Amino acid sequence: MQNFRNIEILTRTFDELPVGVGIFQVPDPNDIKSIRYVFMNKVLLYEMRKSSEEVLGKRIIEVAPEAYEHEGGIHVIETYRKVAVEGGSANLGLVEYSNHMVAGTYECSVHHIQDNYVYVMLRNVTELEHTKTELELKNEELSQFVHLVSHDLKEPLRTISSFTKFIESEYDGKFDEKTSQYMSFISESTVRMRNLIDDLLDYSSIRKGNKMKEVDCQELVEVIQQDLEAVIKDTSAIIEVGELPKVQGFQTELRLLFQNLISNGIKFRKPDTVPKISISARKEDGWIFAVKDNGIGVADEHKDKIFGVFQRLHARSEYEGTGIGLAHCKKIVELHDGAIWMESTPGEGSTFYFRIPNRL
Ligand code: ADP
């Protein structure tokens, strides 16, 4: 009696689980048409729009023959058979399922129970996928908007710039001291504004474009060192490069990422200290890269803020820049489904870390 009650409780628990759970029997490991439904919980039955009487004990071929009519369906059923024979688990990832009543996207995995038996876990992610697509479209719209606005903003800027030049040539440099100071404020601001807009344009153009490909980070960093030769020479910077891996990614964007981090390491050096940058990578949950410097460092309270657009901690007179470099870095890393963060001891230096999932 006690035993019976336990089975009842177990069955009810599985039945009420908020994810789809189903048990299949594979009587003949050489025949995918022999596979039978042993148990389907409520969520699974709902997704199939079937009652338990319609499926339990029946073969899939009897209940859902359409599953054998396309590659996707056969792949799923073949996985049941394989896991039943070989044991272990198989993650099917996102699976499209449809019959004459439903159509959707499901996250699906198959797990071995004992000889000839597997269980399947299923989660309906149709809505989630739909929202993701909508979000991508909205992001795309937003990028285009920024792009358009940036172009429009440049137009009046060009007018200010050219009229300032007209006035200057009209007066042929005969301004009094004050006026000439005002004129140079206007010119400097115009240049700054143009730089900000250019940066904004670059920022809005970082998006999933070309396909990812294999990128050799060792080579990438070598090329960047050549590009930065002038500043490296001027500052006598020492760049140490450890063994860097190949990753699956967007080449141009990854180059911009390394370049920003390395040039920041040089830019934010301590006065009277030779800048030293070390670049390394270690394999963990994906690849974790580190760009370490011996510069001025960043106080704890600013560690998150610096990754925002146009966020800077210093006056322009101290360090050049518009404050978009790290925002770029963040966007690029997120484009690769990774993350970026930093650790720092003010006065001693900073290490910027970023993780890129290992897709190779
Ligand atoms: P920018 O370099 O144009 O100012 P960034 O977005 O690259 O903009 O950096 C934002 C701010 O973060 C910088 O103004 C600086 O205060 C801080 N920062 C970035 N990198 C470093 C670094 N390696 N060491 C110290 N501070 C840094």
Short mmCIF file of C-alpha atoms and ligand atoms in Angstrom, two decimals:
data_model
loop_
_atom_site.label_atom_id
_atom_site.label_comp_id
_atom_site.label_asym_id
_atom_site.label_seq_id
_atom_site.Cartn_x
_atom_site.Cartn_y
_atom_site.Cartn_z
CA MET A 1 0.00 0.00 0.00
CA GLN A 2 2.79 2.40 1.06
CA ASN A 3 4.63 1.62 -2.18
CA PHE A 4 1.53 2.26 -4.28
CA ARG A 5 1.00 5.66 -2.67
CA ASN A 6 4.58 6.66 -3.44
CA ILE A 7 4.13 5.88 -7.11
CA GLU A 8 0.95 7.90 -7.14
CA ILE A 9 2.73 10.87 -5.56
CA LEU A 10 5.62 10.55 -8.00
CA THR A 11 3.28 10.38 -10.97
CA ARG A 12 1.35 13.40 -9.80
CA THR A 13 4.58 15.34 -9.26
CA PHE A 14 5.81 14.59 -12.77
CA ASP A 15 2.38 15.37 -14.14
CA GLU A 16 2.33 18.81 -12.52
CA LEU A 17 5.92 19.81 -13.38
CA PRO A 18 6.01 23.15 -15.16
CA VAL A 19 8.21 21.69 -17.92
CA GLY A 20 7.29 18.95 -20.37
CA VAL A 21 8.46 15.51 -19.26
CA GLY A 22 7.84 12.31 -21.22
CA ILE A 23 9.06 8.74 -20.94
CA PHE A 24 9.62 6.60 -24.05
CA GLN A 25 10.26 2.90 -24.47
CA VAL A 26 12.49 1.74 -27.32
CA PRO A 27 11.58 -1.97 -27.59
CA ASP A 28 13.66 -2.62 -30.70
CA PRO A 29 16.91 -0.62 -30.73
CA ASN A 30 17.17 -1.13 -34.49
CA ASP A 31 13.76 0.24 -35.32
CA ILE A 32 12.81 3.85 -34.62
CA LYS A 33 9.22 3.01 -35.55
CA SER A 34 8.97 0.72 -32.51
CA ILE A 35 9.26 3.62 -30.02
CA ARG A 36 6.29 3.97 -27.63
CA TYR A 37 4.92 6.59 -25.26
CA VAL A 38 5.10 5.33 -21.66
CA PHE A 39 4.24 8.55 -19.89
CA MET A 40 3.56 12.14 -20.91
CA ASN A 41 2.99 14.81 -18.28
CA LYS A 42 0.34 17.51 -18.58
CA VAL A 43 2.60 20.12 -20.15
CA LEU A 44 3.72 17.70 -22.85
CA LEU A 45 0.19 16.52 -23.59
CA TYR A 46 -0.90 20.14 -23.82
CA GLU A 47 1.90 20.92 -26.30
CA MET A 48 0.80 17.95 -28.43
CA ARG A 49 -2.86 18.87 -27.97
CA LYS A 50 -3.56 15.23 -27.07
CA SER A 51 -5.17 13.43 -24.13
CA SER A 52 -3.24 10.76 -22.23
CA GLU A 53 -5.66 8.08 -23.58
CA GLU A 54 -4.68 9.02 -27.11
CA VAL A 55 -0.97 8.48 -26.54
CA LEU A 56 -0.07 6.23 -23.61
CA GLY A 57 1.09 2.77 -24.66
CA LYS A 58 0.85 3.75 -28.33
CA ARG A 59 3.69 4.00 -30.80
CA ILE A 60 4.80 7.45 -32.05
CA ILE A 61 4.19 6.31 -35.62
CA GLU A 62 0.52 5.71 -34.74
CA VAL A 63 -0.05 8.98 -32.88
CA ALA A 64 2.21 11.42 -34.71
CA PRO A 65 3.18 9.88 -38.07
CA GLU A 66 4.07 13.37 -39.33
CA ALA A 67 7.16 13.28 -37.08
CA TYR A 68 8.65 10.66 -39.41
CA GLU A 69 8.04 12.77 -42.46
CA HIS A 70 10.75 15.39 -42.04
CA GLU A 71 14.42 15.47 -41.17
CA GLY A 72 13.98 17.44 -37.92
CA GLY A 73 11.43 14.95 -36.55
CA ILE A 74 13.50 11.92 -37.52
CA HIS A 75 16.56 13.46 -35.88
CA VAL A 76 14.66 13.84 -32.58
CA ILE A 77 13.30 10.28 -32.67
CA GLU A 78 16.66 8.87 -33.72
CA THR A 79 18.14 10.60 -30.67
CA TYR A 80 15.64 8.75 -28.40
CA ARG A 81 16.85 5.49 -29.91
CA LYS A 82 20.53 6.40 -29.64
CA VAL A 83 20.31 7.51 -25.99
CA ALA A 84 18.29 4.36 -25.12
CA VAL A 85 21.08 2.22 -26.59
CA GLU A 86 24.18 4.21 -25.66
CA GLY A 87 23.12 5.78 -22.36
CA GLY A 88 23.97 9.32 -21.21
CA SER A 89 22.12 12.44 -22.34
CA ALA A 90 21.73 14.42 -25.52
CA ASN A 91 20.90 18.08 -25.72
CA LEU A 92 18.89 18.75 -28.85
CA GLY A 93 18.95 22.51 -28.35
CA LEU A 94 16.12 24.34 -30.10
CA VAL A 95 13.69 22.07 -31.92
CA GLU A 96 10.83 23.13 -34.16
CA TYR A 97 7.74 21.02 -33.65
CA SER A 98 4.43 21.25 -35.39
CA ASN A 99 1.40 19.12 -36.13
CA HIS A 100 -1.90 20.15 -37.66
CA MET A 101 -2.81 22.04 -34.44
CA VAL A 102 0.39 23.52 -33.02
CA ALA A 103 3.66 24.99 -34.16
CA GLY A 104 6.43 26.16 -31.93
CA THR A 105 10.03 26.20 -30.84
CA TYR A 106 11.12 23.96 -27.98
CA GLU A 107 14.26 23.48 -25.94
CA CYS A 108 14.65 19.74 -25.77
CA SER A 109 16.94 17.19 -24.12
CA VAL A 110 16.89 13.38 -23.95
CA HIS A 111 18.17 11.32 -21.01
CA HIS A 112 18.78 7.63 -20.41
CA ILE A 113 16.76 5.94 -17.62
CA GLN A 114 17.59 2.26 -18.03
CA ASP A 115 17.91 -0.20 -20.92
CA ASN A 116 15.33 0.65 -23.60
CA TYR A 117 13.93 3.63 -21.70
CA VAL A 118 14.60 7.34 -22.04
CA TYR A 119 12.97 10.45 -20.71
CA VAL A 120 12.59 13.72 -22.56
CA MET A 121 12.50 17.23 -21.16
CA LEU A 122 10.86 19.94 -23.18
CA ARG A 123 10.31 23.67 -22.70
CA ASN A 124 8.24 25.81 -25.01
CA VAL A 125 10.36 28.83 -25.92
CA THR A 126 8.27 30.06 -28.86
CA GLU A 127 7.36 33.30 -27.09
CA LEU A 128 10.92 33.83 -25.93
CA GLU A 129 12.28 33.35 -29.43
CA HIS A 130 9.63 35.67 -30.77
CA THR A 131 10.56 38.36 -28.25
CA LYS A 132 14.25 37.88 -29.09
CA THR A 133 13.55 38.46 -32.76
CA GLU A 134 11.48 41.53 -31.98
CA LEU A 135 14.22 42.87 -29.76
CA GLU A 136 16.80 42.36 -32.48
CA LEU A 137 14.60 44.25 -34.92
CA LYS A 138 14.11 47.09 -32.43
CA ASN A 139 17.86 47.25 -31.85
CA GLU A 140 18.44 47.39 -35.55
CA GLU A 141 15.91 50.22 -35.84
CA LEU A 142 17.63 52.08 -33.03
CA SER A 143 21.03 51.71 -34.68
CA GLN A 144 19.65 53.09 -37.90
CA PHE A 145 18.07 55.96 -36.00
CA VAL A 146 21.38 56.85 -34.33
CA HIS A 147 23.04 56.62 -37.71
CA LEU A 148 20.57 59.03 -39.31
CA VAL A 149 20.61 61.46 -36.40
CA SER A 150 24.40 61.47 -36.36
CA HIS A 151 24.48 62.42 -40.00
CA ASP A 152 21.89 65.15 -39.49
CA LEU A 153 23.83 66.57 -36.55
CA LYS A 154 26.95 66.89 -38.64
CA GLU A 155 25.29 69.21 -41.12
CA PRO A 156 24.79 72.27 -38.83
CA LEU A 157 28.22 71.55 -37.41
CA ARG A 158 29.74 71.94 -40.84
CA THR A 159 27.91 75.26 -41.18
CA ILE A 160 29.26 76.54 -37.86
CA SER A 161 32.71 75.42 -38.86
CA SER A 162 32.72 77.10 -42.23
CA PHE A 163 31.21 80.37 -40.95
CA THR A 164 33.80 80.52 -38.20
CA LYS A 165 36.43 80.24 -40.89
CA PHE A 166 34.68 82.98 -42.96
CA ILE A 167 34.67 85.34 -39.99
CA GLU A 168 38.32 84.59 -39.31
CA SER A 169 39.35 85.29 -42.89
CA GLU A 170 37.07 88.38 -43.06
CA TYR A 171 38.87 89.90 -40.09
CA ASP A 172 42.17 88.58 -41.32
CA GLY A 173 43.39 87.70 -37.84
CA LYS A 174 42.75 91.20 -36.50
CA PHE A 175 40.70 90.12 -33.49
CA ASP A 176 41.33 91.49 -30.08
CA GLU A 177 42.59 88.95 -27.56
CA LYS A 178 39.20 88.13 -26.11
CA THR A 179 37.47 87.61 -29.44
CA SER A 180 40.28 85.46 -30.70
CA GLN A 181 39.97 83.32 -27.55
CA TYR A 182 36.20 82.99 -28.12
CA MET A 183 36.80 82.01 -31.72
CA SER A 184 39.19 79.27 -30.72
CA PHE A 185 36.66 77.97 -28.14
CA ILE A 186 34.12 77.69 -30.92
CA SER A 187 36.57 75.83 -33.20
CA GLU A 188 37.68 73.43 -30.47
CA SER A 189 34.09 72.68 -29.49
CA THR A 190 33.18 72.04 -33.08
CA VAL A 191 36.04 69.57 -33.47
CA ARG A 192 35.05 67.88 -30.22
CA MET A 193 31.43 67.65 -31.27
CA ARG A 194 32.47 66.13 -34.59
CA ASN A 195 34.58 63.53 -32.77
CA LEU A 196 31.67 62.67 -30.48
CA ILE A 197 29.35 62.22 -33.44
CA ASP A 198 31.91 60.09 -35.29
CA ASP A 199 32.26 57.90 -32.22
CA LEU A 200 28.50 57.60 -31.96
CA LEU A 201 28.37 56.57 -35.60
CA ASP A 202 31.00 53.90 -35.00
CA TYR A 203 29.12 52.70 -31.94
CA SER A 204 25.87 52.33 -33.84
CA SER A 205 27.60 50.44 -36.63
CA ILE A 206 28.86 47.66 -34.32
CA ARG A 207 26.28 44.99 -34.91
CA LYS A 208 25.99 41.45 -36.11
CA GLY A 209 27.01 41.84 -39.70
CA ASN A 210 29.31 39.40 -41.38
CA LYS A 211 29.57 35.83 -40.25
CA MET A 212 31.91 34.89 -37.44
CA LYS A 213 35.13 33.27 -38.52
CA GLU A 214 38.24 31.83 -36.93
CA VAL A 215 40.36 34.69 -35.57
CA ASP A 216 43.93 34.15 -34.44
CA CYS A 217 44.26 36.52 -31.47
CA GLN A 218 48.06 36.15 -31.42
CA GLU A 219 48.28 37.51 -34.97
CA LEU A 220 45.66 40.15 -34.22
CA VAL A 221 47.64 41.55 -31.29
CA GLU A 222 50.84 41.54 -33.36
CA VAL A 223 49.19 43.66 -36.04
CA ILE A 224 47.80 46.03 -33.41
CA GLN A 225 51.29 46.49 -31.98
CA GLN A 226 52.46 47.52 -35.45
CA ASP A 227 49.55 49.96 -35.75
CA LEU A 228 50.36 51.45 -32.37
CA GLU A 229 54.08 51.62 -33.10
CA ALA A 230 54.27 55.43 -32.86
CA VAL A 231 52.66 55.69 -29.42
CA ILE A 232 54.57 52.64 -28.16
CA LYS A 233 57.83 54.27 -29.22
CA ASP A 234 56.90 57.70 -27.81
CA THR A 235 56.04 56.28 -24.41
CA SER A 236 58.65 53.45 -24.44
CA ALA A 237 55.75 51.15 -23.56
CA ILE A 238 56.57 47.50 -22.93
CA ILE A 239 54.00 45.09 -24.35
CA GLU A 240 54.14 41.49 -23.15
CA VAL A 241 52.04 39.01 -25.04
CA GLY A 242 51.37 35.53 -23.67
CA GLU A 243 50.08 32.62 -25.68
CA LEU A 244 46.78 33.67 -27.22
CA PRO A 245 44.23 31.30 -28.74
CA LYS A 246 42.21 31.23 -31.91
CA VAL A 247 38.55 32.05 -31.34
CA GLN A 248 35.40 32.09 -33.38
CA GLY A 249 34.47 35.76 -33.73
CA PHE A 250 34.12 38.96 -35.70
CA GLN A 251 37.64 39.92 -36.81
CA THR A 252 37.33 43.70 -37.18
CA GLU A 253 35.43 44.06 -33.92
CA LEU A 254 37.88 41.89 -31.97
CA ARG A 255 40.71 43.99 -33.31
CA LEU A 256 39.00 47.17 -32.12
CA LEU A 257 38.46 45.54 -28.71
CA PHE A 258 42.13 44.63 -28.16
CA GLN A 259 43.25 47.93 -29.61
CA ASN A 260 41.04 49.98 -27.27
CA LEU A 261 42.19 48.08 -24.20
CA ILE A 262 45.87 48.23 -25.11
CA SER A 263 45.83 51.92 -26.01
CA ASN A 264 43.91 52.75 -22.83
CA GLY A 265 46.59 50.88 -20.88
CA ILE A 266 49.20 53.13 -22.45
CA LYS A 267 47.12 56.31 -22.28
CA PHE A 268 46.23 56.03 -18.60
CA ARG A 269 49.85 55.55 -17.50
CA LYS A 270 51.31 57.08 -14.40
CA PRO A 271 53.51 60.11 -15.00
CA ASP A 272 57.17 59.12 -14.85
CA THR A 273 56.43 55.41 -15.14
CA VAL A 274 57.16 53.35 -18.24
CA PRO A 275 53.83 51.79 -19.22
CA LYS A 276 53.82 48.01 -19.18
CA ILE A 277 50.93 46.06 -20.68
CA SER A 278 50.57 42.28 -20.43
CA ILE A 279 48.07 40.42 -22.55
CA SER A 280 47.21 36.85 -21.69
CA ALA A 281 44.43 34.29 -22.00
CA ARG A 282 43.29 31.26 -20.06
CA LYS A 283 40.76 28.60 -20.88
CA GLU A 284 37.89 28.39 -18.47
CA ASP A 285 34.20 28.65 -19.19
CA GLY A 286 35.19 29.87 -22.71
CA TRP A 287 38.37 31.94 -23.14
CA ILE A 288 39.13 34.60 -20.57
CA PHE A 289 41.48 37.29 -21.86
CA ALA A 290 43.28 39.74 -19.59
CA VAL A 291 44.86 43.08 -20.51
CA LYS A 292 46.85 44.26 -17.51
CA ASP A 293 48.58 47.62 -17.08
CA ASN A 294 50.64 49.42 -14.43
CA GLY A 295 48.76 52.70 -14.88
CA ILE A 296 46.76 55.05 -12.68
CA GLY A 297 43.98 52.52 -11.95
CA VAL A 298 40.25 53.10 -11.41
CA ALA A 299 38.52 53.56 -8.07
CA ASP A 300 36.00 50.90 -7.06
CA GLU A 301 33.00 53.19 -7.39
CA HIS A 302 33.78 53.88 -11.06
CA LYS A 303 34.37 50.32 -12.23
CA ASP A 304 30.96 49.88 -13.82
CA LYS A 305 30.41 53.45 -14.89
CA ILE A 306 33.41 53.52 -17.25
CA PHE A 307 31.75 51.03 -19.61
CA GLY A 308 28.93 53.52 -20.33
CA VAL A 309 28.75 55.69 -23.45
CA PHE A 310 30.71 58.97 -23.09
CA GLN A 311 31.68 58.18 -19.50
CA ARG A 312 35.06 59.58 -18.49
CA LEU A 313 36.77 60.15 -15.18
CA HIS A 314 39.23 62.83 -16.21
CA ALA A 315 39.34 66.31 -17.67
CA ARG A 316 40.16 66.46 -21.37
CA SER A 317 43.24 68.48 -20.54
CA GLU A 318 44.60 65.55 -18.52
CA TYR A 319 43.80 62.67 -20.89
CA GLU A 320 42.47 62.87 -24.44
CA GLY A 321 39.34 61.00 -25.42
CA THR A 322 35.57 61.02 -25.77
CA GLY A 323 34.76 58.20 -23.35
CA ILE A 324 33.26 55.77 -25.80
CA GLY A 325 36.15 53.29 -26.11
CA LEU A 326 35.06 50.99 -23.30
CA ALA A 327 31.40 51.23 -24.35
CA HIS A 328 32.59 49.92 -27.72
CA CYS A 329 34.48 47.13 -25.97
CA LYS A 330 31.37 46.15 -24.00
CA LYS A 331 29.21 46.10 -27.10
CA ILE A 332 31.75 44.00 -29.01
CA VAL A 333 32.10 41.46 -26.20
CA GLU A 334 28.30 41.21 -25.92
CA LEU A 335 28.10 40.68 -29.66
CA HIS A 336 30.14 37.53 -28.98
CA ASP A 337 27.78 36.56 -26.11
CA GLY A 338 30.58 37.25 -23.66
CA ALA A 339 31.19 39.59 -20.73
CA ILE A 340 33.70 42.29 -19.79
CA TRP A 341 34.81 43.46 -16.36
CA MET A 342 37.83 44.97 -14.63
CA GLU A 343 39.85 44.79 -11.48
CA SER A 344 42.06 47.59 -10.29
CA THR A 345 44.13 49.02 -7.49
CA PRO A 346 44.18 52.81 -7.87
CA GLY A 347 47.75 53.99 -8.24
CA GLU A 348 49.04 50.54 -9.16
CA GLY A 349 47.23 49.47 -12.30
CA SER A 350 44.18 47.80 -13.82
CA THR A 351 43.34 44.52 -15.47
CA PHE A 352 40.53 44.38 -17.99
CA TYR A 353 39.07 40.91 -18.47
CA PHE A 354 36.73 39.68 -21.13
CA ARG A 355 35.25 36.28 -21.80
CA ILE A 356 34.55 34.91 -25.28
CA PRO A 357 32.66 31.62 -25.47
CA ASN A 358 34.65 28.80 -27.01
CA ARG A 359 32.89 27.92 -30.26
CA LEU A 360 35.79 26.22 -32.02
P1 ADP B 1 38.34 57.46 -23.23
O1 ADP B 1 39.60 56.66 -23.25
O2 ADP B 1 37.98 58.06 -24.53
O3 ADP B 1 38.25 58.42 -22.11
P2 ADP B 1 37.06 54.95 -22.55
O4 ADP B 1 35.63 54.55 -22.69
O5 ADP B 1 38.07 54.14 -23.26
O6 ADP B 1 37.12 56.45 -22.97
O7 ADP B 1 37.38 54.95 -21.01
C1 ADP B 1 36.48 55.56 -20.10
C2 ADP B 1 37.23 55.99 -18.85
O8 ADP B 1 37.68 54.85 -18.13
C3 ADP B 1 38.49 56.77 -19.13
O9 ADP B 1 38.21 58.14 -19.32
C4 ADP B 1 39.32 56.50 -17.91
O10 ADP B 1 38.96 57.36 -16.86
C5 ADP B 1 38.92 55.08 -17.51
N1 ADP B 1 39.91 54.08 -18.01
C6 ADP B 1 39.79 53.33 -19.13
N2 ADP B 1 40.84 52.48 -19.26
C7 ADP B 1 41.65 52.71 -18.21
C8 ADP B 1 42.90 52.17 -17.76
N3 ADP B 1 43.54 51.20 -18.44
N4 ADP B 1 43.43 52.64 -16.60
C9 ADP B 1 42.78 53.61 -15.92
N5 ADP B 1 41.62 54.17 -16.27
C10 ADP B 1 41.05 53.74 -17.40
#
